[in-house]
Amino acid sequence: MDRSPFYTMDDFDFNGKRVYLRIDINSPINPITGEVVDDTRFIHYLRTINELKNSKVVIIAHQGRPGDSDFVSLRQHAGHLGRLLGRDVLFVDSLIGSAVETAIRNMKNGDIIMLENSRFYSEEILIKDDGTAQKNTFIVRNLSKLFDYFIIDAFPAIHRDQTTLTGFKDIKPNIAGRLMETEIKSIDRFMNSKSHPKLAIMGGAKIRDAIKVTGPFLEKGIVDNIIFGGVAANIFLWASGIDIGKRNMEFIEKQDKNYKKLLEECKSLLSRFSDRIYLPEDFMLNPLQTEIKTGEKVQDDQLLADIGFESIKTFSSIIEKAKNIFLNGPMGMYEINEYSLGTREIFNAVSQSPASKIVGGGHTINAINEFGLSDSMGYISTGGGALINYLSGEPIPVIDSLVYNRKKFGGN
Ligand code: 3PG
Ligand code: MG
């Protein structure tokens, strides 16, 4: 087998060592109670942490983004992880400083500490990696002296160039954790598969990500065809000159203040790849739950809430023929029962397909769980944006950092 381009946990003996462990347990938070409502990501880290049972493990993670209601302390994350592990996880409510240093220096083998949300510190988000800037942050200067090894296992955040992810690559070996390894192997299998047709199904509301990867997906032949649903489909329809109605346009404008640029990108993609992009032929409208054909008049107050029956039929027959399927994003407002049919039927079609399958994205996984399909959807990734960015074959900051680090510390 080829040598991994980055270090893995097989390359070092961590017994008795102090280990920096960057994970991604960024989770949905109930906006009223502030509680973590889904612990899927936590569960994926049990393997990496259990393998380090004779080390001193310090966990670093982030939660939410400044200004959002899910931007909360990691105190409850530490408690929850401890319960899942059946071990104590001591929470220290800062990321750097003397309390952190003392706690870490006093650790014994088998101890686990979790530090505070790394995004509480502006150096985490604001300082981009230009070769020296991250290295000079207080975060890196404070933490680098405390560890023997740096394990980076935050697969869902590999597309982020942030200090606790990429800032330590010049200090000591940076090692991919077990989640990272599993994810990359599974995604590479999809990318390297020679079985065609390869199909991507993209929906949901994250239009920027979906549009950004469409070019690379189709140009590089990573997939042969793409089906769009959800808001992603709406912006492509808008770009092609179709009336999608006032409320749907306003929704897109609110989603992304650079929507005009996105519209231009969609236009160019449609002109280059019109025969490989599939958009809904009909919709279910909210309110009223009536159906219209794409292009028919949408009233000012109406939302395109789900794909219609013809679209379900066409998309399902494309899915039936596919040999490899990548699924990311619901077809409509699946959270509301009356508008969940499109998503349900498309996800059912994927689940019944014998193709090799890979799925990701918070809403997608939530819908899969709700529909009771989690055992038949193929490989379920912990990544959303991370997954589609990795699949697009474009440079990925955390992967690049790990590869650079192995070259630096391990020779060629
Ligand atoms: C995610 O959930 O997408 C990752 O944790 C990265 O978070 P971000 O999208 O807020 O950067
Ligand atoms: Mg994200």
Short mmCIF file of N, CA and C in Angstrom, two decimals, residues 2 5 29 32 64 98 104 142 153 160 175 187 214 240 260 301 303 308 315 317 322 351 370 373 376 380 388:
data_model
loop_
_atom_site.label_atom_id
_atom_site.label_comp_id
_atom_site.label_asym_id
_atom_site.label_seq_id
_atom_site.Cartn_x
_atom_site.Cartn_y
_atom_site.Cartn_z
N ASP A 2 0.43 2.27 -0.72
CA ASP A 2 1.18 3.53 -0.76
C ASP A 2 1.25 4.15 0.62
N PRO A 5 0.13 10.36 2.45
CA PRO A 5 0.83 11.63 2.24
C PRO A 5 0.94 12.46 3.52
N ILE A 29 -27.43 23.42 18.22
CA ILE A 29 -27.73 23.84 19.59
C ILE A 29 -29.18 24.35 19.62
N ILE A 32 -33.19 28.03 22.35
CA ILE A 32 -33.84 28.46 23.58
C ILE A 32 -33.08 27.96 24.81
N GLY A 64 -20.08 26.94 16.73
CA GLY A 64 -20.79 28.10 16.18
C GLY A 64 -19.85 29.16 15.60
N SER A 98 -2.37 31.02 32.06
CA SER A 98 -1.71 30.23 33.10
C SER A 98 -2.58 29.09 33.64
N ILE A 104 -2.55 21.58 32.26
CA ILE A 104 -1.90 20.62 31.34
C ILE A 104 -0.63 20.04 31.97
N ASN A 142 1.61 30.03 22.91
CA ASN A 142 1.29 29.49 24.23
C ASN A 142 1.19 27.98 24.24
N ASP A 153 -7.90 16.06 13.90
CA ASP A 153 -8.92 15.08 13.50
C ASP A 153 -10.25 15.77 13.18
N ARG A 160 -11.30 24.97 6.48
CA ARG A 160 -11.09 26.23 7.20
C ARG A 160 -9.61 26.45 7.49
N ILE A 175 -0.59 15.17 12.94
CA ILE A 175 -0.97 13.80 12.58
C ILE A 175 -2.48 13.75 12.35
N ILE A 187 -14.00 8.78 0.88
CA ILE A 187 -14.26 9.76 -0.18
C ILE A 187 -13.35 9.49 -1.39
N THR A 214 -19.78 23.17 -8.39
CA THR A 214 -20.39 22.65 -9.62
C THR A 214 -19.40 22.65 -10.79
N SER A 240 -31.40 31.35 -15.19
CA SER A 240 -31.76 31.00 -16.57
C SER A 240 -32.94 31.83 -17.07
N LYS A 260 -25.63 38.45 -6.75
CA LYS A 260 -25.55 38.83 -8.17
C LYS A 260 -24.40 38.10 -8.86
N ASP A 301 -46.33 36.16 -2.61
CA ASP A 301 -46.19 35.61 -1.26
C ASP A 301 -45.91 34.10 -1.27
N LEU A 303 -43.88 30.54 -1.71
CA LEU A 303 -42.54 29.94 -1.64
C LEU A 303 -42.52 28.64 -2.44
N GLY A 308 -42.05 19.04 -7.31
CA GLY A 308 -43.36 18.43 -7.63
C GLY A 308 -43.23 16.99 -8.12
N PHE A 315 -36.17 12.73 -11.56
CA PHE A 315 -34.97 12.58 -10.72
C PHE A 315 -34.80 11.11 -10.30
N SER A 317 -35.66 8.46 -11.88
CA SER A 317 -35.17 7.59 -12.95
C SER A 317 -33.68 7.86 -13.23
N ALA A 322 -27.77 5.55 -11.89
CA ALA A 322 -26.44 5.94 -11.41
C ALA A 322 -25.71 4.78 -10.74
N SER A 351 -31.73 5.47 -1.32
CA SER A 351 -31.55 4.37 -0.37
C SER A 351 -31.79 3.02 -1.06
N GLU A 370 -34.57 11.12 10.28
CA GLU A 370 -36.00 11.28 10.43
C GLU A 370 -36.77 10.27 9.58
N LEU A 373 -33.67 6.09 7.36
CA LEU A 373 -32.94 5.50 6.23
C LEU A 373 -31.45 5.32 6.50
N SER A 376 -29.23 2.49 5.00
CA SER A 376 -29.19 2.14 3.58
C SER A 376 -28.69 3.29 2.70
N ILE A 380 -21.87 7.64 5.41
CA ILE A 380 -22.39 8.91 5.92
C ILE A 380 -21.22 9.69 6.52
N ILE A 388 -17.97 18.51 0.43
CA ILE A 388 -18.09 18.91 -0.98
C ILE A 388 -16.82 19.62 -1.45
#
